Coordinates of C-alpha atoms in Angstrom, one line a residue:
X293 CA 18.4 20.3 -2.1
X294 CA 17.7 23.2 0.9
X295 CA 13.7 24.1 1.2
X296 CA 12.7 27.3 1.3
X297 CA 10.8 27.6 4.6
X298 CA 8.8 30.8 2.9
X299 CA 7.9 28.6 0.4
X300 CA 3.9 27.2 0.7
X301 CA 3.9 23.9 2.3
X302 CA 3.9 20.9 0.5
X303 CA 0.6 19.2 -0.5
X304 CA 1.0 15.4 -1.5
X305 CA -1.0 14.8 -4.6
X306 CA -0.5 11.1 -5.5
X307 CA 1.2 9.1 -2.6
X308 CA 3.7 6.3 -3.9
X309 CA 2.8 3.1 -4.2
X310 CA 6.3 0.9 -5.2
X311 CA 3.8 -1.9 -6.0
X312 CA 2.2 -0.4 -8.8
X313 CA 5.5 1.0 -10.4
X314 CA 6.5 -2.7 -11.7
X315 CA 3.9 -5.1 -11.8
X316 CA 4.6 -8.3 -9.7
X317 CA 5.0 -11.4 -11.8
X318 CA 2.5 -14.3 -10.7
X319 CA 4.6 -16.7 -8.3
X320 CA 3.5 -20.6 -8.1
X321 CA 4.6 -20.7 -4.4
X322 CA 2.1 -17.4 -3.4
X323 CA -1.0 -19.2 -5.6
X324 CA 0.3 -22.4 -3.6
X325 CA 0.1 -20.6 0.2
X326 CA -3.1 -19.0 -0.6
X327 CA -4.5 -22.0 -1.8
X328 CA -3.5 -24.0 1.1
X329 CA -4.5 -20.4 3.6
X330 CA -7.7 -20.9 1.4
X331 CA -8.4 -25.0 2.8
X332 CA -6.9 -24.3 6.3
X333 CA -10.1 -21.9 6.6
X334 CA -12.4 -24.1 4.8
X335 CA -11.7 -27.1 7.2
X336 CA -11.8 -24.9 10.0
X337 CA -15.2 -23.6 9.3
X338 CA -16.2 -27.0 8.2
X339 CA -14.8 -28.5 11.8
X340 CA -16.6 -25.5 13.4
X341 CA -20.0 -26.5 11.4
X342 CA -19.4 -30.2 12.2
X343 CA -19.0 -29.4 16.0
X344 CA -22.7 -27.4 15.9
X345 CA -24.4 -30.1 13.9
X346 CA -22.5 -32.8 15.7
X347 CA -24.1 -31.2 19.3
X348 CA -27.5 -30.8 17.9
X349 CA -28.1 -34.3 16.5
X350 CA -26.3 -36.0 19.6
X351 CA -28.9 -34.1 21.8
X352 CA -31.6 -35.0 18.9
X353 CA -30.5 -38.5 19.4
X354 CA -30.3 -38.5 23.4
X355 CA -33.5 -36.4 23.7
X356 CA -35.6 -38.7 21.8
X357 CA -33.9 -41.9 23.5
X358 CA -34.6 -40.4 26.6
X359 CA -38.4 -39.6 25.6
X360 CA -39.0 -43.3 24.9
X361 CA -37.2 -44.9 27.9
X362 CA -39.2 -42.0 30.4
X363 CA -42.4 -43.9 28.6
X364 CA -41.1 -47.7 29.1
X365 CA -40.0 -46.6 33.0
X366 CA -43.9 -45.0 33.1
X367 CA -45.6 -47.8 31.7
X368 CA -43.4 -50.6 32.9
X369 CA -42.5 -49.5 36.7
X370 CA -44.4 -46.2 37.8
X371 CA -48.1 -47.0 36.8
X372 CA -48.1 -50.2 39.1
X373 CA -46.9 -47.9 42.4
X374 CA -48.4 -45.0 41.5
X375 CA -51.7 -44.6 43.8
X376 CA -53.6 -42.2 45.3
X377 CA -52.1 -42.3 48.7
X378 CA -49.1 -41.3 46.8
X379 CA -51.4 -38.1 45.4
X380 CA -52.5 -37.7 49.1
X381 CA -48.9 -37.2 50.8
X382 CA -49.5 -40.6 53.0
X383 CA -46.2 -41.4 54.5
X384 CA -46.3 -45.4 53.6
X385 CA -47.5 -44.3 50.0
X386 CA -44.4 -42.1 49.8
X387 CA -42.4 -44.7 51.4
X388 CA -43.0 -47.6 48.9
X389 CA -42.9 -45.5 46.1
X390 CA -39.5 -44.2 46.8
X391 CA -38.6 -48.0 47.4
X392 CA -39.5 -48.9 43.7
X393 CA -37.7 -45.9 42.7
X394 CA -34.4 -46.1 44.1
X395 CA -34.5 -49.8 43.4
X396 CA -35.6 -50.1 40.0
X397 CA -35.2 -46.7 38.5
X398 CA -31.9 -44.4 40.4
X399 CA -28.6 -45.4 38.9
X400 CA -25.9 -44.1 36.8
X401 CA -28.7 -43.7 33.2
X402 CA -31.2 -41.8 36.0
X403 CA -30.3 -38.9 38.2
X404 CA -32.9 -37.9 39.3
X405 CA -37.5 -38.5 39.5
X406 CA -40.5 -36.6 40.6
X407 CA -44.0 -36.1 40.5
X408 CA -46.2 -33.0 40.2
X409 CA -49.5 -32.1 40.8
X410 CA -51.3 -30.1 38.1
X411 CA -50.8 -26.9 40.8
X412 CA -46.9 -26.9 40.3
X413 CA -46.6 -29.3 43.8
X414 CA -43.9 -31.8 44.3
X415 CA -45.4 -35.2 45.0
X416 CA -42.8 -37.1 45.5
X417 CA -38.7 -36.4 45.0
X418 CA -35.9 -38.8 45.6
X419 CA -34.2 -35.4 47.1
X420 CA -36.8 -35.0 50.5
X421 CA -36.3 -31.8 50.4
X422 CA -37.8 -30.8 47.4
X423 CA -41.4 -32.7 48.6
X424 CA -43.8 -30.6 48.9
X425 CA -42.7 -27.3 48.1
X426 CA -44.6 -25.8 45.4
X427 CA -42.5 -24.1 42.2
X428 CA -43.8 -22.9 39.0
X429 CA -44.3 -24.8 36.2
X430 CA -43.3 -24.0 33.0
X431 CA -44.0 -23.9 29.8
X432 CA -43.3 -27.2 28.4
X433 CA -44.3 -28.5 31.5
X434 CA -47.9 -27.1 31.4
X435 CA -48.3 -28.3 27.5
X436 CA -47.2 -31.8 29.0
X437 CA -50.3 -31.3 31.4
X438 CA -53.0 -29.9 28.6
X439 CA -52.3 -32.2 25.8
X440 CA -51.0 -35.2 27.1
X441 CA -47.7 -36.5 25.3
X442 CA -44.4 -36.8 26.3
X443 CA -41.9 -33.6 25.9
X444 CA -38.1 -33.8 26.6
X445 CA -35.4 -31.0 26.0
X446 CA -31.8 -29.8 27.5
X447 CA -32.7 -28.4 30.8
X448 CA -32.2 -25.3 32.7
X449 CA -30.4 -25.6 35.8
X450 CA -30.9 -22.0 37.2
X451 CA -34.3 -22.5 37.6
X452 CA -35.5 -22.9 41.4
X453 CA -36.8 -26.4 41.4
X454 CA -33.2 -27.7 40.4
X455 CA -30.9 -25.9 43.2
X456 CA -30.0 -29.5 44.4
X457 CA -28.7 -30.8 41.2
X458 CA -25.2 -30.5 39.9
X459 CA -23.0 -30.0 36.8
X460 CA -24.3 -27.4 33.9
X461 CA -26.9 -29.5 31.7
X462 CA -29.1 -32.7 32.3
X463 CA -31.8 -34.0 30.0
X464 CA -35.2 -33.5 31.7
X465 CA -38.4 -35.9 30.5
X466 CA -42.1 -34.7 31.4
X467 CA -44.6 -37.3 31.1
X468 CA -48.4 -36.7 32.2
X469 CA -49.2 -39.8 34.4
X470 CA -53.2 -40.9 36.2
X471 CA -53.8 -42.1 39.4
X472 CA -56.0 -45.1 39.7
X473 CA -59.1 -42.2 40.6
X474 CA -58.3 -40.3 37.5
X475 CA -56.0 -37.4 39.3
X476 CA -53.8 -36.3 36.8
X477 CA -50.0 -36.3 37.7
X478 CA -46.9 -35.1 35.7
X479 CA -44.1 -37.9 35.9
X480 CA -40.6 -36.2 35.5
X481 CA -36.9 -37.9 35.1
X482 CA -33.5 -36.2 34.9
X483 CA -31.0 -38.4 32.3
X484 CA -27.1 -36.7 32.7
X485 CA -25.4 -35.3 29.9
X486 CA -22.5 -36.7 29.5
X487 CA -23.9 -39.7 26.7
X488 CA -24.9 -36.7 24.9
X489 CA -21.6 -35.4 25.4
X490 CA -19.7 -38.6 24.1
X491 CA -22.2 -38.6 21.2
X492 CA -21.5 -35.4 19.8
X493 CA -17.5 -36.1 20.0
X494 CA -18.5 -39.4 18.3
X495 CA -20.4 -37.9 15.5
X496 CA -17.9 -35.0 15.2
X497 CA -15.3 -37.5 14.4
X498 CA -17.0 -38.9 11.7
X499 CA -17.9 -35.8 10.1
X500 CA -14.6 -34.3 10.1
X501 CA -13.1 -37.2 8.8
X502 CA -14.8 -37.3 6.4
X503 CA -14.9 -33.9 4.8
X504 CA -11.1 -33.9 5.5
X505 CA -10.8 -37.0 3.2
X506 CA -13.2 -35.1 0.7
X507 CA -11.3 -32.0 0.8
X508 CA -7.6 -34.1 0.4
X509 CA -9.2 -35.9 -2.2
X510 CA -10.4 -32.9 -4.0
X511 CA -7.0 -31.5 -3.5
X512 CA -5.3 -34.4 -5.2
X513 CA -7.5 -34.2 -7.9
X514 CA -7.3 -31.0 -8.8
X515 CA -3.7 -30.1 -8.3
X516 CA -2.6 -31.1 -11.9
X517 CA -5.7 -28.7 -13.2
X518 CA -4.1 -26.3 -11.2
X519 CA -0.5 -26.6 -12.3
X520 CA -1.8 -26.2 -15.7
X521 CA -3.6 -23.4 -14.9
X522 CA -0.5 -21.9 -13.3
X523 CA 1.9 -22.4 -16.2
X524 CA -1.0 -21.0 -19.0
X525 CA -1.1 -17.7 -17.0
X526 CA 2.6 -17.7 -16.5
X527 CA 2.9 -18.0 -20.0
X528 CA -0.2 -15.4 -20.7
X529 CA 1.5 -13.0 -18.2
X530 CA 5.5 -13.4 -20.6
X531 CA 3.1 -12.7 -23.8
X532 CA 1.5 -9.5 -22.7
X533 CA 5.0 -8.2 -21.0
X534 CA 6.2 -9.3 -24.6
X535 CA 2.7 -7.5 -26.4
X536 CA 3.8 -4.5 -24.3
X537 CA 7.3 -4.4 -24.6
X538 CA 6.5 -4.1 -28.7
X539 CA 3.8 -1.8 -28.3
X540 CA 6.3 0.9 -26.3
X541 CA 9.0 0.1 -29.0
X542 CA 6.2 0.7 -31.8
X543 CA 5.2 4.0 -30.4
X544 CA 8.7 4.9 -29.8
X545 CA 9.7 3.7 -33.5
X546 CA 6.5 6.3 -34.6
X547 CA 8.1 8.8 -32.9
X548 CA 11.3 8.6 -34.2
X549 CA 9.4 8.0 -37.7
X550 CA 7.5 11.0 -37.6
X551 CA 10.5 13.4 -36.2
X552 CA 12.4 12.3 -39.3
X553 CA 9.6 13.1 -41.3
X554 CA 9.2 16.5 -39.6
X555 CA 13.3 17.2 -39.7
X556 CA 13.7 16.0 -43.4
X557 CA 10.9 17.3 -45.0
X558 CA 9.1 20.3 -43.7
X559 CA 11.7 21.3 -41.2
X560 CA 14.3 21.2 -44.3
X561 CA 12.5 23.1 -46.6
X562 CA 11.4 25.8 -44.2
X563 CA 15.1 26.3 -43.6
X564 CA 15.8 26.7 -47.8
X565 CA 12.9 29.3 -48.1
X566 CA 14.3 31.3 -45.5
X567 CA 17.8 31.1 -47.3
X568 CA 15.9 32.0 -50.3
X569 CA 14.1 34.8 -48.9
X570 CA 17.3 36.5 -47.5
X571 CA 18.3 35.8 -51.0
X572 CA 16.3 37.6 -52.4
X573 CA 16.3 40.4 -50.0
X574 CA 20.2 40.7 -51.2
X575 CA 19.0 41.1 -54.4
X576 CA 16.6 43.9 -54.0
X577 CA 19.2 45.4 -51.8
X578 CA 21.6 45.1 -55.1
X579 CA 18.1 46.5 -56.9
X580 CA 17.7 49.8 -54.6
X581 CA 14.8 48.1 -53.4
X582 CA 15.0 48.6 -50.0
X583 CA 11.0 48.4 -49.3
X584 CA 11.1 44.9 -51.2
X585 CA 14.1 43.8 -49.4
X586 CA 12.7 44.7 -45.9
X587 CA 9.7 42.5 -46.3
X588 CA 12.0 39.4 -47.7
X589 CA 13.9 39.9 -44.5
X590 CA 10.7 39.9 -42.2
X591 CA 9.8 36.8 -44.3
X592 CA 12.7 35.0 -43.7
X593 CA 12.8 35.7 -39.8
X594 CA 9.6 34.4 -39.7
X595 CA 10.1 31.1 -41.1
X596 CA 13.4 30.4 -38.7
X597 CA 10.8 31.8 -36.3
X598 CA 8.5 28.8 -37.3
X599 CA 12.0 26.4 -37.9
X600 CA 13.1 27.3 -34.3
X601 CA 9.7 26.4 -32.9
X602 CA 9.1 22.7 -35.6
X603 CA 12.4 22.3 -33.6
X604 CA 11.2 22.6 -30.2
X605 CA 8.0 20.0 -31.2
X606 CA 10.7 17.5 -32.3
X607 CA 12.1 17.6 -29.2
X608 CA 9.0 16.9 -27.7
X609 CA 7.7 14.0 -29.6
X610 CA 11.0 12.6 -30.0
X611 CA 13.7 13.3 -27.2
X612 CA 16.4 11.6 -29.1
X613 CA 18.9 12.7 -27.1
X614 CA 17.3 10.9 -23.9
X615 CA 17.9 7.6 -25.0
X616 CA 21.4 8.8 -27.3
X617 CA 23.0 10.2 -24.9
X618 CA 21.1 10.5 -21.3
X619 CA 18.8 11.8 -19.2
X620 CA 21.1 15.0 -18.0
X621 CA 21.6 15.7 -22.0
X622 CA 17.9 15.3 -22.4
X623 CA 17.4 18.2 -19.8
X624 CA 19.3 20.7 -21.1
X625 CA 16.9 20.2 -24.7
X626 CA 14.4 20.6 -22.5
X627 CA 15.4 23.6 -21.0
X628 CA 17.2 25.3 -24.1
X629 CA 13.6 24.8 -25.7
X630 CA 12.0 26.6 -23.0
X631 CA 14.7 29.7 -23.3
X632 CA 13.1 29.8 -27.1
X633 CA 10.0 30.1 -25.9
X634 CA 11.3 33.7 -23.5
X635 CA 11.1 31.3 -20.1
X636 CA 14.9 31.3 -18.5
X637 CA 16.1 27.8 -17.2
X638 CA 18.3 26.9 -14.2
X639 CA 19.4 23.2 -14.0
X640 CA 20.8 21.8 -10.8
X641 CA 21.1 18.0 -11.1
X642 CA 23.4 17.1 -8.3
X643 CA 22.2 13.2 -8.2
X644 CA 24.1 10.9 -11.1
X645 CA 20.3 10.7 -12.9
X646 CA 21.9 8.9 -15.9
X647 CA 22.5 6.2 -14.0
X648 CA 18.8 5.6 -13.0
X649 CA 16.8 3.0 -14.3
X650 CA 15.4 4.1 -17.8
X651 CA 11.9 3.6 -16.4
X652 CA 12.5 6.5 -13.9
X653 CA 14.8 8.2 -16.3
X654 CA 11.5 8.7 -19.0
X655 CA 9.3 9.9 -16.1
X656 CA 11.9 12.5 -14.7
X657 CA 11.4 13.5 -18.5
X658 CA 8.1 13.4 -18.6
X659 CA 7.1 15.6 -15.5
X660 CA 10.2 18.4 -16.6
X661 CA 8.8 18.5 -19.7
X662 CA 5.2 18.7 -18.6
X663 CA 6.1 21.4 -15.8
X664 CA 8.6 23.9 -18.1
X665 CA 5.1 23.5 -20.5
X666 CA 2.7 24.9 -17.3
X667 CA 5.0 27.0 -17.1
X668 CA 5.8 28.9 -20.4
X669 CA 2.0 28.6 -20.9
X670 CA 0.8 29.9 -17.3
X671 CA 3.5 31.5 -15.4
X672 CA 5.8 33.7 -17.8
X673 CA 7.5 35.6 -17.3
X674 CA 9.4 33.5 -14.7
X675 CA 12.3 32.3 -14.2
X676 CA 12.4 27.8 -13.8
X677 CA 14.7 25.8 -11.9
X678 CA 15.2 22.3 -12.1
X679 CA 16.8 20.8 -9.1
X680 CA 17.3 16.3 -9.2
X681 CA 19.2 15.7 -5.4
X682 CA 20.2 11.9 -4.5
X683 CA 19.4 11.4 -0.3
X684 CA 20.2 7.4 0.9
X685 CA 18.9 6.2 -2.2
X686 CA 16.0 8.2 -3.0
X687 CA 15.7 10.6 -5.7
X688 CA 14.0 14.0 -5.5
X689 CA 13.2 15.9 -8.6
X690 CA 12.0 19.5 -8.0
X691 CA 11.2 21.8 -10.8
X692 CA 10.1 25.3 -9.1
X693 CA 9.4 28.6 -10.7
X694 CA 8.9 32.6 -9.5
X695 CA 5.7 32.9 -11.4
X696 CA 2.4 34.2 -10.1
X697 CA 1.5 31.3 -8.6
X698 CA -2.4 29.6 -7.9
X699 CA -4.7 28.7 -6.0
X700 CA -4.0 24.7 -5.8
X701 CA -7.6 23.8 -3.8
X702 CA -9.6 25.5 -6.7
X703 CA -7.7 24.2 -9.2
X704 CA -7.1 20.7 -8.1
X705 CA -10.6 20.5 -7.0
X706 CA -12.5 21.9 -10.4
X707 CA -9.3 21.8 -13.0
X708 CA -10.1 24.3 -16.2
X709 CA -9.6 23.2 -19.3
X710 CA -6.5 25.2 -19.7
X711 CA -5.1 23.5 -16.3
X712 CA -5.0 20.3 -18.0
X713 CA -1.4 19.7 -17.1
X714 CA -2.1 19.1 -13.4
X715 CA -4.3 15.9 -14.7
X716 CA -1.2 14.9 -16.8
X717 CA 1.1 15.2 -14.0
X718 CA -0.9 13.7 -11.6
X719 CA -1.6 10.9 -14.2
X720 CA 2.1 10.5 -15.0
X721 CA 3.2 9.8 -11.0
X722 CA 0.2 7.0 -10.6
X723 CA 1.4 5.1 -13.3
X724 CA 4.8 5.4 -11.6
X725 CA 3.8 4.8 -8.3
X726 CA 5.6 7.8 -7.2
X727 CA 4.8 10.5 -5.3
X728 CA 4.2 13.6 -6.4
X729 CA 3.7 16.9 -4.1
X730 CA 2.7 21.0 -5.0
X731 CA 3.6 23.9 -3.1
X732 CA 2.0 26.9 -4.4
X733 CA -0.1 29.6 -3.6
X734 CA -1.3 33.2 -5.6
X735 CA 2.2 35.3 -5.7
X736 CA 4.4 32.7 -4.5
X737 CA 5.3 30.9 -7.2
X738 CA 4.7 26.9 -8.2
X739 CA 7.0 24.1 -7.1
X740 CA 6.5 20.4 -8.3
X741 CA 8.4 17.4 -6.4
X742 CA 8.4 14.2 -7.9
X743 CA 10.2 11.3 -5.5
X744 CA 11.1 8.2 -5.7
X745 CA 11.7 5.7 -2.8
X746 CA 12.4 2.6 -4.8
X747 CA 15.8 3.7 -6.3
X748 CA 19.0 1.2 -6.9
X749 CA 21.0 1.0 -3.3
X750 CA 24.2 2.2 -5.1
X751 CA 23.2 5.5 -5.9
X752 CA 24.6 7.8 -3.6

């Protein structure tokens, strides 16, 4: 099938979607991989969850231990050393104090102690050279200081004051101390991280195992409810095929009732009043009544007129010879119907169409029979050619004709009422899931390509 490059391009009106040409029946094994895609996510969001709550409650935990051993080490071991020598910057009060310190308070649970003056000055450090250099304190540090209670949180090593420690988080303790002369101090320890560390793993473990359990469970539980479900939509999905199946075969079975009807009655005794007519227009030829016998004649021309066009209809609501005797058969009605109607028809069909599957065989119909109507009703006079071309398994059907032509935007984007065929067509290829393109413009005639890409492998 050779394109005529003078022809308007092609403009895709519906794309194809081989999906929505055949339904696809429900599969246990897809419901089955997107349930399990469906828990896979769950547990990882749950594991993800667990790790954040797992983190803050282990620093909950390890902040709050750390608060009340800061107040037993206070209470128990600074109060007794802490004098005002110490306040003062005397050497030996520095001296014993760091004695008690490393002694009885340094090890692997403490990393590191100071003590502030209310001004932001290190008193004392078990680093020396953080003593007596002044930093700024902050805020939880200062509401240590002005309302007296003990504050501990995850600290900040990029702060000034903690260029000498190591690793990335510690758990710093403020605790507001006296001196015997009422100077007010600000006691401060340094716990590591790691127990907090350990903690969080700990509680993450338990968490996670047991949601997983909980999910499992609730998997095992609720497979059989699920199977069940499975089989009554398996079985729903067989009785609407089956509902559908005898709702096509009851509209076709109309069809074929009423174009019986149609052919045995009126059709039938249109065609006896027009033998009757000519008739008697023989007799009032045998009467030398020629005026009487004219108008019989014109009387029975115009009922084969109307017999000639009840005929046509039939076709239409009733191709019998589509599913008699083939799509190619069904065609030439079509087109012999149009050459009624003054509208000249040239088939081409190339492509073995009647071996097609009957789903694509009735649209092929369909869309002919729609276009040849456009164009008897828009384009006449013209001349129609229908064109079907086979190309590595797909199917292109092209029905073009030399008529006037339109302007596609315009009409595509604000249809009239008399354009009403374009909907149809349009409506015809979604259901299909083909794809269906128009190349026309004003004086260059309308072309109509419908295309299928999900045709049997053996057609050639």
């Amino acid at each position: 099938m050779t394109s005529d490059p003078s022809a308007p391009p092609w403009q895709v009106l519906v794309e194809a979607r081989a999906a929505s040409a055949a339904p696809r029946r429900l599969s246990t094994r897809a419901v089955l991989v997107r349930l399990a895609a469906g828990l896979a996510a769950v547990l990882v969001a749950v594991a993800a969850l667990a790790g954040f709550g797992a983190q803050w409650l282990a620093e909950r935990e390890a902040v709050n231990d750390a608060a009340q051993v800061t107040n037993v080490l206070a209470d128990a071991v600074v109060r007794p050393v802490l004098t005002d020598g110490l306040a003062a910057g005397e050497d030996a009060a520095l001296a014993a104090f760091d004695e008690t310190v490393r002694s009885q308070i340094l090890g692997d649970d403490v990393i590191r102690v100071k003590i502030w003056d209310t001004e932001g000055r290190v008193l004392y450090a078990d680093e020396p050279q953080l003593i007596g250099r002044t930093f700024v304190l902050d805020d939880a540090q200062r509401a240590a200081l002005a309302a007296p209670s003990t504050r501990a949180a995850v600290s900040d090593l990029s702060e000034d004051e903690n260029e000498f420690e190591t690793g990335s988080r510690l758990l710093e303790v403020y605790r507001p101390m006296w001196t015997p002369s009422g100077q007010q101090v600000l006691f401060e320890v340094y716990y590591p991280y790691e127990p907090v560390a350990a903690r969080s793993a700990e509680l993450w473990r338990g968490f996670a195992g047991v949601t997983t359990s909980s999910l499992l469970l609730f998997v095992v539980l609720t497979a059989p409810i699920v199977w069940t479900l499975l089989r009554q939509l398996r079985g729903a999905e067989a009785r609407r095929a089956e509902l559908l199946q005898r709702a096509v075969d009851a509209s076709d079975a109309e069809r074929r009732r009423i174009a019986g009807s149609l052919h045995d009655g009126p059709v039938q005794e249109l065609v006896a009043t027009s033998y009757g007519a000519e008739a008697a227009a023989v007799a009032a030829d045998a009467r030398g009544e020629e005026e009487g016998a004219a108008g019989m004649r014109e009387v029975a021309g115009a009922v084969r007129g109307n017999v000639r066009v009840l005929r046509s209809l039939l076709v239409d609501i009733y191709p019998e010879s589509l599913t008699a005797s083939g799509l190619s058969s069904a065609l030439h009605d079509l087109a012999a119907t149009a050459r009624t109607r003054g509208v000249p028809v040239v088939l081409d069909l190339r492509a073995p169409i009647d071996a097609l599957p009957e789903a694509h065989e009735r649209l092929i119909y369909r869309i002919v029979q729609e276009a040849l109507r456009n164009a008897v009703t828009h384009a006449a006079p013209c001349t129609v050619t229908i064109a079907v071309a086979a190309d590595r398994g797909r199917i292109d059907l092209v029905v073009a004709d030399d008529g006037p032509g339109f302007d596609a935007t315009a009409v595509l984007d604000a249809p009239a009422e008399g354009h009403l065929g374009l909907r149809v067509l349009r409506d015809l290829a979604t259901d299909a899931g083909a794809e269906l393109a128009l190349s026309t413009s004003p004086g260059r005639g309308t072309r109509w390509r419908l295309r299928f890409t999900d045709t049997p492998r053996e057609i050639p």
